[in-house]
Short mmCIF file of N, CA and C in Angstrom, two decimals:
data_model
loop_
_atom_site.label_atom_id
_atom_site.label_comp_id
_atom_site.label_asym_id
_atom_site.label_seq_id
_atom_site.Cartn_x
_atom_site.Cartn_y
_atom_site.Cartn_z
N MET A 255 23.41 18.84 -7.76
CA MET A 255 23.04 18.40 -6.86
C MET A 255 21.81 17.05 -7.88
N ASN A 256 21.58 15.79 -7.36
CA ASN A 256 20.93 14.94 -7.95
C ASN A 256 19.20 15.53 -7.50
N ARG A 257 18.61 15.11 -8.45
CA ARG A 257 17.21 15.54 -8.10
C ARG A 257 16.47 13.94 -8.46
N ALA A 258 15.59 13.40 -7.74
CA ALA A 258 14.41 12.41 -7.60
C ALA A 258 14.25 12.74 -8.57
N LYS A 259 13.58 11.53 -9.31
CA LYS A 259 12.07 11.45 -10.10
C LYS A 259 11.27 10.05 -9.97
N ILE A 260 10.01 10.08 -10.13
CA ILE A 260 9.28 8.49 -10.45
C ILE A 260 9.16 7.98 -11.88
N THR A 261 10.13 7.19 -11.88
CA THR A 261 10.49 6.79 -13.07
C THR A 261 9.60 5.79 -13.28
N GLY A 262 8.98 4.74 -12.82
CA GLY A 262 7.91 3.86 -12.46
C GLY A 262 6.89 3.84 -11.42
N ILE A 263 5.81 3.36 -12.05
CA ILE A 263 4.87 3.05 -11.01
C ILE A 263 4.00 1.74 -11.44
N GLY A 264 3.38 1.09 -10.57
CA GLY A 264 3.08 0.07 -10.14
C GLY A 264 1.84 -0.35 -9.24
N PHE A 265 1.18 -0.94 -9.54
CA PHE A 265 -0.13 -1.02 -8.24
C PHE A 265 -0.64 -2.61 -7.78
N HIS A 266 -1.11 -2.89 -6.84
CA HIS A 266 -2.14 -4.00 -6.81
C HIS A 266 -3.09 -4.34 -5.67
N VAL A 267 -4.40 -4.54 -6.23
CA VAL A 267 -5.20 -4.65 -5.55
C VAL A 267 -6.08 -6.00 -4.97
N PRO A 268 -6.60 -6.34 -4.36
CA PRO A 268 -6.86 -7.93 -4.23
C PRO A 268 -8.45 -8.21 -5.23
N GLU A 269 -8.72 -9.45 -5.69
CA GLU A 269 -9.81 -9.54 -6.89
C GLU A 269 -10.63 -9.14 -6.53
N ARG A 270 -11.28 -9.92 -4.83
CA ARG A 270 -12.36 -9.68 -4.51
C ARG A 270 -13.15 -8.04 -4.45
N VAL A 271 -13.79 -7.69 -4.90
CA VAL A 271 -14.72 -6.47 -4.82
C VAL A 271 -15.86 -6.67 -4.25
N VAL A 272 -15.88 -5.97 -3.31
CA VAL A 272 -16.86 -5.45 -2.24
C VAL A 272 -17.97 -4.15 -2.91
N THR A 273 -19.25 -4.55 -3.08
CA THR A 273 -20.02 -3.23 -3.70
C THR A 273 -20.48 -2.79 -2.13
N ASN A 274 -21.28 -1.63 -3.00
CA ASN A 274 -21.88 -0.76 -1.93
C ASN A 274 -23.35 -2.10 -1.74
N GLN A 275 -23.74 -2.65 -2.76
CA GLN A 275 -24.94 -3.57 -2.71
C GLN A 275 -24.58 -4.89 -1.56
N ASP A 276 -23.00 -5.09 -1.72
CA ASP A 276 -22.81 -5.71 -0.85
C ASP A 276 -22.72 -5.43 0.54
N LEU A 277 -22.57 -4.36 0.74
CA LEU A 277 -22.46 -3.47 2.79
C LEU A 277 -23.86 -3.75 2.73
N GLU A 278 -25.07 -3.39 1.70
CA GLU A 278 -26.36 -3.15 2.33
C GLU A 278 -26.58 -4.79 2.77
N LYS A 279 -26.37 -5.65 2.78
CA LYS A 279 -26.31 -7.11 3.24
C LYS A 279 -25.99 -7.27 4.53
N ILE A 280 -25.13 -6.07 5.28
CA ILE A 280 -24.67 -6.78 6.30
C ILE A 280 -24.61 -5.55 7.46
N MET A 281 -24.87 -4.46 6.67
CA MET A 281 -25.31 -3.21 7.77
C MET A 281 -26.23 -2.12 7.22
N ASN A 282 -27.07 -1.11 8.06
CA ASN A 282 -27.95 -0.50 7.38
C ASN A 282 -27.41 0.70 7.16
N THR A 283 -26.68 0.97 5.73
CA THR A 283 -27.27 1.48 4.72
C THR A 283 -27.71 1.20 3.70
N SER A 284 -27.15 2.17 2.39
CA SER A 284 -27.55 2.10 0.93
C SER A 284 -26.64 2.80 -0.24
N ASP A 285 -26.78 1.81 -0.96
CA ASP A 285 -26.12 2.58 -2.33
C ASP A 285 -26.15 3.97 -2.31
N GLU A 286 -27.21 4.45 -2.46
CA GLU A 286 -27.27 6.25 -2.33
C GLU A 286 -26.81 6.85 -1.28
N TRP A 287 -27.02 6.54 -0.11
CA TRP A 287 -26.37 6.53 1.22
C TRP A 287 -24.73 6.78 0.89
N ILE A 288 -24.12 5.52 0.71
CA ILE A 288 -22.70 5.81 0.64
C ILE A 288 -22.24 6.56 -0.66
N LYS A 289 -22.57 6.49 -2.12
CA LYS A 289 -22.06 7.36 -2.97
C LYS A 289 -22.30 8.87 -2.77
N GLU A 290 -23.87 9.57 -1.81
CA GLU A 290 -24.02 10.59 -1.73
C GLU A 290 -22.75 11.52 -0.83
N ARG A 291 -22.70 10.89 0.14
CA ARG A 291 -21.43 11.06 0.90
C ARG A 291 -19.91 10.97 0.27
N SER A 292 -19.40 9.53 -0.66
CA SER A 292 -18.05 9.66 -0.70
C SER A 292 -17.67 9.81 -2.36
N GLY A 293 -18.91 8.80 -2.79
CA GLY A 293 -19.07 8.75 -4.63
C GLY A 293 -18.25 6.87 -4.71
N ILE A 294 -18.13 6.56 -3.59
CA ILE A 294 -17.42 5.29 -4.02
C ILE A 294 -18.68 3.46 -4.31
N THR A 295 -18.61 3.23 -5.18
CA THR A 295 -19.61 2.24 -5.74
C THR A 295 -18.90 1.03 -4.82
N GLU A 296 -17.54 0.82 -5.41
CA GLU A 296 -17.30 -0.32 -5.27
C GLU A 296 -15.92 -0.06 -3.59
N ARG A 297 -14.95 -1.42 -3.50
CA ARG A 297 -14.01 -1.47 -3.17
C ARG A 297 -13.31 -2.37 -3.18
N HIS A 298 -12.02 -2.67 -3.29
CA HIS A 298 -11.35 -4.22 -2.66
C HIS A 298 -10.46 -4.35 -1.71
N TRP A 299 -11.03 -5.58 -1.19
CA TRP A 299 -11.03 -6.44 0.00
C TRP A 299 -10.16 -7.58 0.30
N ILE A 300 -9.10 -7.67 0.66
CA ILE A 300 -8.33 -9.29 0.50
C ILE A 300 -9.48 -10.08 1.33
N GLU A 301 -8.74 -11.38 0.46
CA GLU A 301 -9.31 -12.87 0.83
C GLU A 301 -8.98 -12.73 1.98
N GLU A 302 -9.43 -13.96 3.20
CA GLU A 302 -8.27 -14.69 4.04
C GLU A 302 -6.79 -14.61 4.00
N GLU A 303 -6.71 -15.65 3.31
CA GLU A 303 -5.08 -15.75 2.64
C GLU A 303 -4.39 -14.71 2.52
N SER A 304 -4.44 -13.56 2.27
CA SER A 304 -4.31 -12.69 1.54
C SER A 304 -3.44 -11.80 2.81
N ASN A 305 -2.51 -11.16 2.58
CA ASN A 305 -2.10 -9.67 3.66
C ASN A 305 -1.41 -8.53 2.70
N ALA A 306 -1.32 -7.69 3.29
CA ALA A 306 -0.33 -6.23 2.83
C ALA A 306 0.77 -6.62 2.29
N SER A 307 2.14 -7.74 2.53
CA SER A 307 3.17 -7.94 2.30
C SER A 307 3.17 -8.53 0.77
N ILE A 308 2.02 -9.56 0.54
CA ILE A 308 1.47 -10.17 -0.55
C ILE A 308 0.99 -9.21 -1.94
N LEU A 309 0.42 -7.81 -0.86
CA LEU A 309 0.08 -6.90 -2.16
C LEU A 309 1.04 -5.78 -2.19
N ALA A 310 2.18 -5.32 -1.82
CA ALA A 310 3.25 -4.94 -1.91
C ALA A 310 3.94 -5.51 -2.65
N ILE A 311 4.43 -6.93 -2.80
CA ILE A 311 5.44 -7.83 -3.63
C ILE A 311 4.65 -7.44 -4.96
N GLU A 312 3.58 -7.52 -5.27
CA GLU A 312 3.01 -7.69 -6.92
C GLU A 312 3.12 -5.96 -7.25
N ALA A 313 2.82 -4.80 -6.20
CA ALA A 313 2.60 -3.92 -6.42
C ALA A 313 4.37 -3.14 -6.90
N ALA A 314 5.47 -4.10 -6.17
CA ALA A 314 6.82 -3.82 -6.29
C ALA A 314 7.16 -3.92 -7.85
N LYS A 315 6.96 -5.36 -7.99
CA LYS A 315 7.43 -6.28 -9.47
C LYS A 315 6.75 -5.14 -10.64
N ASN A 316 5.42 -4.58 -10.41
CA ASN A 316 5.06 -4.25 -11.74
C ASN A 316 5.58 -2.52 -11.26
N ALA A 317 6.17 -2.05 -10.76
CA ALA A 317 6.53 -0.86 -10.81
C ALA A 317 8.27 -0.96 -11.60
N MET A 318 8.64 -1.72 -10.75
CA MET A 318 10.00 -2.35 -11.21
C MET A 318 9.98 -2.38 -12.81
N VAL A 319 9.06 -3.35 -13.13
CA VAL A 319 8.77 -3.77 -14.36
C VAL A 319 9.13 -2.07 -15.42
N ASP A 320 7.54 -1.83 -14.97
CA ASP A 320 7.45 0.12 -15.29
C ASP A 320 8.70 0.94 -15.80
N ALA A 321 9.32 1.29 -14.88
CA ALA A 321 10.72 1.43 -14.51
C ALA A 321 11.83 1.00 -15.37
N GLY A 322 12.09 -0.05 -15.73
CA GLY A 322 12.73 -0.47 -16.65
C GLY A 322 13.70 -1.05 -15.88
N ILE A 323 14.23 -1.65 -14.59
CA ILE A 323 14.63 -1.85 -13.41
C ILE A 323 14.60 -3.42 -13.05
N THR A 324 15.84 -3.91 -12.17
CA THR A 324 15.26 -5.08 -11.71
C THR A 324 15.61 -5.00 -10.34
N ALA A 325 15.55 -5.64 -9.58
CA ALA A 325 15.82 -5.76 -7.71
C ALA A 325 17.07 -5.38 -8.27
N SER A 326 18.09 -6.24 -8.24
CA SER A 326 19.78 -5.72 -8.29
C SER A 326 20.12 -3.87 -9.05
N ASP A 327 19.15 -3.20 -9.36
CA ASP A 327 19.17 -1.85 -9.07
C ASP A 327 18.82 -1.13 -7.91
N VAL A 328 18.23 -1.75 -7.03
CA VAL A 328 17.09 -1.10 -6.10
C VAL A 328 18.74 -1.04 -4.71
N ASP A 329 18.78 0.26 -4.49
CA ASP A 329 19.70 0.63 -3.38
C ASP A 329 19.06 0.38 -2.20
N LEU A 330 17.56 0.56 -1.73
CA LEU A 330 17.23 1.53 -0.61
C LEU A 330 15.33 0.97 -0.48
N VAL A 331 14.69 0.06 0.03
CA VAL A 331 13.63 0.09 0.33
C VAL A 331 13.05 0.69 1.40
N ILE A 332 11.79 1.24 0.68
CA ILE A 332 11.08 2.38 1.68
C ILE A 332 9.27 1.80 1.79
N CYS A 333 8.75 1.22 3.17
CA CYS A 333 7.36 1.03 2.60
C CYS A 333 6.80 1.77 3.45
N ALA A 334 5.18 2.13 3.52
CA ALA A 334 4.69 3.90 3.64
C ALA A 334 3.26 2.38 3.97
N THR A 335 3.54 1.96 5.59
CA THR A 335 1.68 1.27 5.98
C THR A 335 1.59 1.45 7.49
N LEU A 336 0.53 1.40 7.56
CA LEU A 336 0.18 1.43 9.39
C LEU A 336 -0.56 0.20 9.62
N THR A 337 -0.86 -1.02 8.73
CA THR A 337 -1.30 -2.76 8.81
C THR A 337 -0.16 -3.29 8.22
N SER A 338 1.02 -3.85 8.51
CA SER A 338 1.93 -4.42 8.35
C SER A 338 1.34 -5.90 8.74
N ASP A 339 1.71 -7.06 8.33
CA ASP A 339 1.06 -8.46 9.01
C ASP A 339 1.89 -8.60 9.58
N TYR A 340 2.59 -8.31 11.03
CA TYR A 340 3.52 -8.86 11.78
C TYR A 340 4.14 -7.40 12.70
N PHE A 341 4.18 -7.01 13.92
CA PHE A 341 4.64 -6.29 14.03
C PHE A 341 6.19 -6.13 13.88
N PHE A 342 6.84 -7.22 13.63
CA PHE A 342 8.24 -7.26 12.84
C PHE A 342 8.15 -8.75 12.35
N PRO A 343 8.76 -8.77 11.56
CA PRO A 343 9.84 -7.72 10.44
C PRO A 343 8.55 -6.89 9.83
N GLY A 344 8.99 -5.91 9.26
CA GLY A 344 8.01 -4.93 8.41
C GLY A 344 7.98 -5.30 7.35
N ILE A 345 6.76 -4.54 6.73
CA ILE A 345 7.05 -5.34 4.86
C ILE A 345 8.16 -4.94 4.48
N SER A 346 8.59 -3.78 4.62
CA SER A 346 9.90 -3.49 3.60
C SER A 346 11.04 -4.61 4.13
N ASN A 347 10.96 -5.14 4.75
CA ASN A 347 12.18 -6.25 4.86
C ASN A 347 11.41 -7.55 4.12
N GLN A 348 9.88 -7.76 4.19
CA GLN A 348 9.81 -8.70 3.80
C GLN A 348 10.04 -8.77 2.33
N LEU A 349 9.71 -7.34 1.70
CA LEU A 349 9.72 -6.54 0.39
C LEU A 349 11.13 -7.22 -0.22
N GLN A 350 12.19 -6.80 0.90
CA GLN A 350 13.60 -7.33 0.49
C GLN A 350 14.03 -8.56 0.39
N HIS A 351 13.47 -9.43 1.27
CA HIS A 351 13.80 -10.90 0.85
C HIS A 351 12.96 -11.29 -0.59
N ALA A 352 11.50 -11.34 -0.61
CA ALA A 352 10.79 -11.85 -1.69
C ALA A 352 11.37 -11.00 -2.90
N LEU A 353 12.35 -10.14 -2.46
CA LEU A 353 12.79 -9.87 -4.46
C LEU A 353 14.12 -10.06 -4.64
N GLY A 354 14.79 -10.69 -3.26
CA GLY A 354 16.02 -10.75 -3.49
C GLY A 354 17.04 -9.64 -3.10
N MET A 355 16.66 -8.99 -2.46
CA MET A 355 18.13 -7.73 -2.15
C MET A 355 17.90 -8.02 -1.09
N ARG A 356 18.88 -8.36 -0.90
CA ARG A 356 19.86 -9.22 0.89
C ARG A 356 20.31 -8.27 1.31
N LYS A 357 21.30 -7.23 0.24
CA LYS A 357 22.27 -6.60 0.79
C LYS A 357 22.36 -4.88 1.31
N ILE A 358 20.66 -4.67 0.60
CA ILE A 358 20.26 -3.53 1.02
C ILE A 358 19.62 -2.63 2.29
N GLY A 359 18.92 -1.76 2.70
CA GLY A 359 18.65 -1.19 3.54
C GLY A 359 17.44 -1.29 3.38
N ALA A 360 16.47 -1.17 4.30
CA ALA A 360 14.91 -1.52 4.43
C ALA A 360 13.89 -0.76 5.46
N PHE A 361 13.18 0.22 5.50
CA PHE A 361 12.55 0.35 6.60
C PHE A 361 11.31 0.76 6.22
N ASP A 362 10.21 0.88 7.24
CA ASP A 362 9.04 1.04 7.07
C ASP A 362 8.55 2.31 7.79
N ILE A 363 7.77 2.86 6.81
CA ILE A 363 6.91 4.66 7.64
C ILE A 363 5.89 4.15 8.36
N LYS A 364 5.46 4.30 9.55
CA LYS A 364 3.82 3.90 9.87
C LYS A 364 3.59 5.62 10.23
N ALA A 365 2.52 6.18 9.50
CA ALA A 365 2.38 7.41 9.66
C ALA A 365 1.02 7.63 9.21
N ALA A 366 0.18 6.57 9.26
CA ALA A 366 -1.43 6.60 8.74
C ALA A 366 -1.37 7.19 7.62
N CYS A 367 -2.32 7.83 7.02
CA CYS A 367 -2.48 8.63 5.84
C CYS A 367 -1.47 9.11 5.56
N SER A 368 -0.64 9.94 5.83
CA SER A 368 0.66 10.61 5.64
C SER A 368 1.79 10.32 5.33
N ALA A 369 1.67 8.53 5.35
CA ALA A 369 3.14 7.48 5.41
C ALA A 369 3.56 7.79 4.13
N PHE A 370 2.76 7.83 3.18
CA PHE A 370 3.60 7.38 1.86
C PHE A 370 4.13 9.30 1.58
N VAL A 371 3.23 10.22 1.38
CA VAL A 371 4.31 11.60 1.21
C VAL A 371 5.40 11.71 2.31
N TYR A 372 5.62 11.25 3.68
CA TYR A 372 6.57 10.72 4.33
C TYR A 372 7.86 10.53 3.60
N ALA A 373 7.10 9.03 2.70
CA ALA A 373 8.19 8.03 2.61
C ALA A 373 9.21 8.30 1.04
N LEU A 374 8.27 9.16 0.32
CA LEU A 374 8.46 9.65 -0.79
C LEU A 374 9.58 11.13 -0.80
N SER A 375 9.41 11.92 0.37
CA SER A 375 10.39 13.39 1.09
C SER A 375 11.14 12.51 1.04
N ILE A 376 11.43 11.42 2.54
CA ILE A 376 12.25 10.76 3.04
C ILE A 376 13.58 10.54 1.64
N GLY A 377 12.66 9.67 0.78
CA GLY A 377 13.56 9.58 -0.70
C GLY A 377 14.08 9.91 -1.57
N ASP A 378 13.50 11.09 -1.88
CA ASP A 378 13.93 12.77 -2.47
C ASP A 378 15.36 12.51 -1.76
N GLN A 379 15.02 13.17 -0.54
CA GLN A 379 16.09 13.79 0.61
C GLN A 379 17.63 12.70 0.17
N PHE A 380 17.19 11.33 0.64
CA PHE A 380 18.24 10.28 0.36
C PHE A 380 19.02 10.48 -1.19
N ILE A 381 18.04 10.76 -2.22
CA ILE A 381 18.48 10.82 -3.66
C ILE A 381 19.45 12.22 -3.80
N ARG A 382 18.76 13.63 -3.40
CA ARG A 382 19.43 14.61 -3.33
C ARG A 382 20.99 14.60 -2.59
N THR A 383 21.03 13.59 -1.13
CA THR A 383 22.15 13.70 -0.52
C THR A 383 23.00 12.88 -1.14
N ASP A 384 23.01 12.32 -2.18
CA ASP A 384 23.78 10.99 -2.78
C ASP A 384 24.30 10.13 -2.02
N GLN A 385 23.10 9.44 -0.96
CA GLN A 385 23.39 8.48 0.34
C GLN A 385 22.64 7.20 -1.12
N TYR A 386 21.53 7.71 -1.75
CA TYR A 386 21.18 6.18 -2.86
C TYR A 386 21.07 7.04 -3.56
N LYS A 387 20.80 5.59 -4.94
CA LYS A 387 20.71 6.07 -6.58
C LYS A 387 19.28 5.99 -6.58
N THR A 388 18.76 4.74 -6.13
CA THR A 388 17.38 3.77 -6.91
C THR A 388 16.99 3.45 -5.67
N ILE A 389 15.72 4.03 -5.17
CA ILE A 389 14.71 3.92 -4.03
C ILE A 389 13.28 3.18 -4.19
N LEU A 390 12.76 1.89 -4.04
CA LEU A 390 11.75 1.57 -4.46
C LEU A 390 10.96 1.91 -2.97
N VAL A 391 9.74 3.19 -3.22
CA VAL A 391 9.15 3.39 -2.49
C VAL A 391 7.49 2.38 -3.00
N VAL A 392 6.82 1.93 -1.97
CA VAL A 392 5.08 1.14 -1.87
C VAL A 392 4.95 1.93 -0.62
N GLY A 393 3.64 1.92 -0.91
CA GLY A 393 2.70 2.03 -0.07
C GLY A 393 1.72 0.53 0.20
N ALA A 394 1.07 0.47 1.20
CA ALA A 394 0.48 -1.18 1.06
C ALA A 394 -0.35 -0.68 2.54
N GLU A 395 -1.70 -1.30 2.60
CA GLU A 395 -2.56 -1.02 3.46
C GLU A 395 -3.67 -1.77 3.34
N VAL A 396 -4.13 -2.61 4.52
CA VAL A 396 -5.11 -3.65 4.63
C VAL A 396 -5.75 -3.69 5.64
N GLN A 397 -7.10 -2.80 5.30
CA GLN A 397 -7.92 -1.64 6.18
C GLN A 397 -8.98 -2.47 6.70
N SER A 398 -9.35 -3.27 5.79
CA SER A 398 -10.27 -4.48 5.39
C SER A 398 -10.92 -5.49 7.04
N THR A 399 -9.46 -5.94 7.45
CA THR A 399 -9.61 -6.92 8.17
C THR A 399 -10.53 -5.93 9.75
N ALA A 400 -10.03 -4.67 9.83
CA ALA A 400 -10.10 -4.23 11.13
C ALA A 400 -11.51 -3.65 11.35
N LEU A 401 -11.91 -3.29 10.37
CA LEU A 401 -13.14 -2.68 9.90
C LEU A 401 -14.50 -3.38 10.67
N ASP A 402 -15.08 -2.03 11.77
CA ASP A 402 -16.34 -2.21 12.09
C ASP A 402 -17.47 -1.96 11.20
N LEU A 403 -18.02 -3.89 10.84
CA LEU A 403 -18.93 -4.00 9.94
C LEU A 403 -19.94 -3.47 10.70
N SER A 404 -20.53 -3.49 11.60
CA SER A 404 -21.64 -3.22 12.29
C SER A 404 -22.68 -1.44 12.56
N ASP A 405 -23.45 -1.22 12.07
CA ASP A 405 -24.86 -0.53 11.98
C ASP A 405 -23.43 0.96 13.29
N GLU A 406 -23.15 0.76 13.33
CA GLU A 406 -22.66 1.66 14.77
C GLU A 406 -20.91 2.36 13.62
N GLY A 407 -20.50 1.28 12.45
CA GLY A 407 -18.96 1.53 11.86
C GLY A 407 -19.59 1.82 10.58
N ARG A 408 -20.71 1.90 10.00
CA ARG A 408 -20.89 2.52 8.89
C ARG A 408 -20.22 3.24 8.73
N ASN A 409 -20.15 4.71 8.88
CA ASN A 409 -20.13 5.95 8.78
C ASN A 409 -17.88 5.53 8.30
N ILE A 410 -17.34 5.00 8.68
CA ILE A 410 -16.17 4.87 8.26
C ILE A 410 -16.14 3.64 7.48
N SER A 411 -16.50 2.58 7.92
CA SER A 411 -16.13 0.99 7.18
C SER A 411 -16.48 0.99 5.74
N VAL A 412 -17.45 2.14 5.18
CA VAL A 412 -17.57 2.03 3.90
C VAL A 412 -16.52 2.73 2.80
N LEU A 413 -16.00 3.53 3.64
CA LEU A 413 -14.76 4.53 2.84
C LEU A 413 -13.84 3.34 3.13
N PHE A 414 -13.22 2.31 3.31
CA PHE A 414 -11.88 2.10 3.24
C PHE A 414 -11.50 0.50 2.29
N ALA A 415 -10.29 0.36 1.46
CA ALA A 415 -10.38 -0.64 0.78
C ALA A 415 -9.01 -0.96 1.05
N ASP A 416 -8.60 -1.76 0.59
CA ASP A 416 -7.47 -2.64 0.54
C ASP A 416 -6.46 -2.77 -0.98
N GLY A 417 -5.18 -2.26 -0.56
CA GLY A 417 -4.63 -2.56 -2.03
C GLY A 417 -2.89 -1.98 -1.72
N ALA A 418 -2.28 -2.03 -3.03
CA ALA A 418 -0.68 -1.24 -2.53
C ALA A 418 -0.63 -0.44 -4.11
N GLY A 419 0.91 0.34 -3.63
CA GLY A 419 1.56 1.00 -4.73
C GLY A 419 2.16 2.01 -4.49
#
């Protein structure tokens, strides 16, 4: 039986860094309050012109370099995300197109926080059953655009960031 293994990792986060002090200026919170409850001091948020697929594409490129493979080595793309750029097509299809993977399967898994774990598990099962040899699994989220940045939303909004890996 084949065994799945992670052969490369990669990530990409937006350049924009939002500190706790930045959040203090827009809501009733403090650096101390946030650190005490979460340990977080800063997070990365996208700029207006960016989106989850851009983050996913860069993370995928980095992972393939780390694994020493090219797009032609990949048999399947699985993307774990709740924050797709569009209802359709999914980020996996955008990855497939951007990386020139025209003749392989691609699908998204939308299962909130557990999506990446499901994506890894599904990829593992495909490899164990000899359906695929090399699977690109990417998680990508852009939470910053949906956060409630009012005082009422501070308990949640201070926790979330954007990125892919």
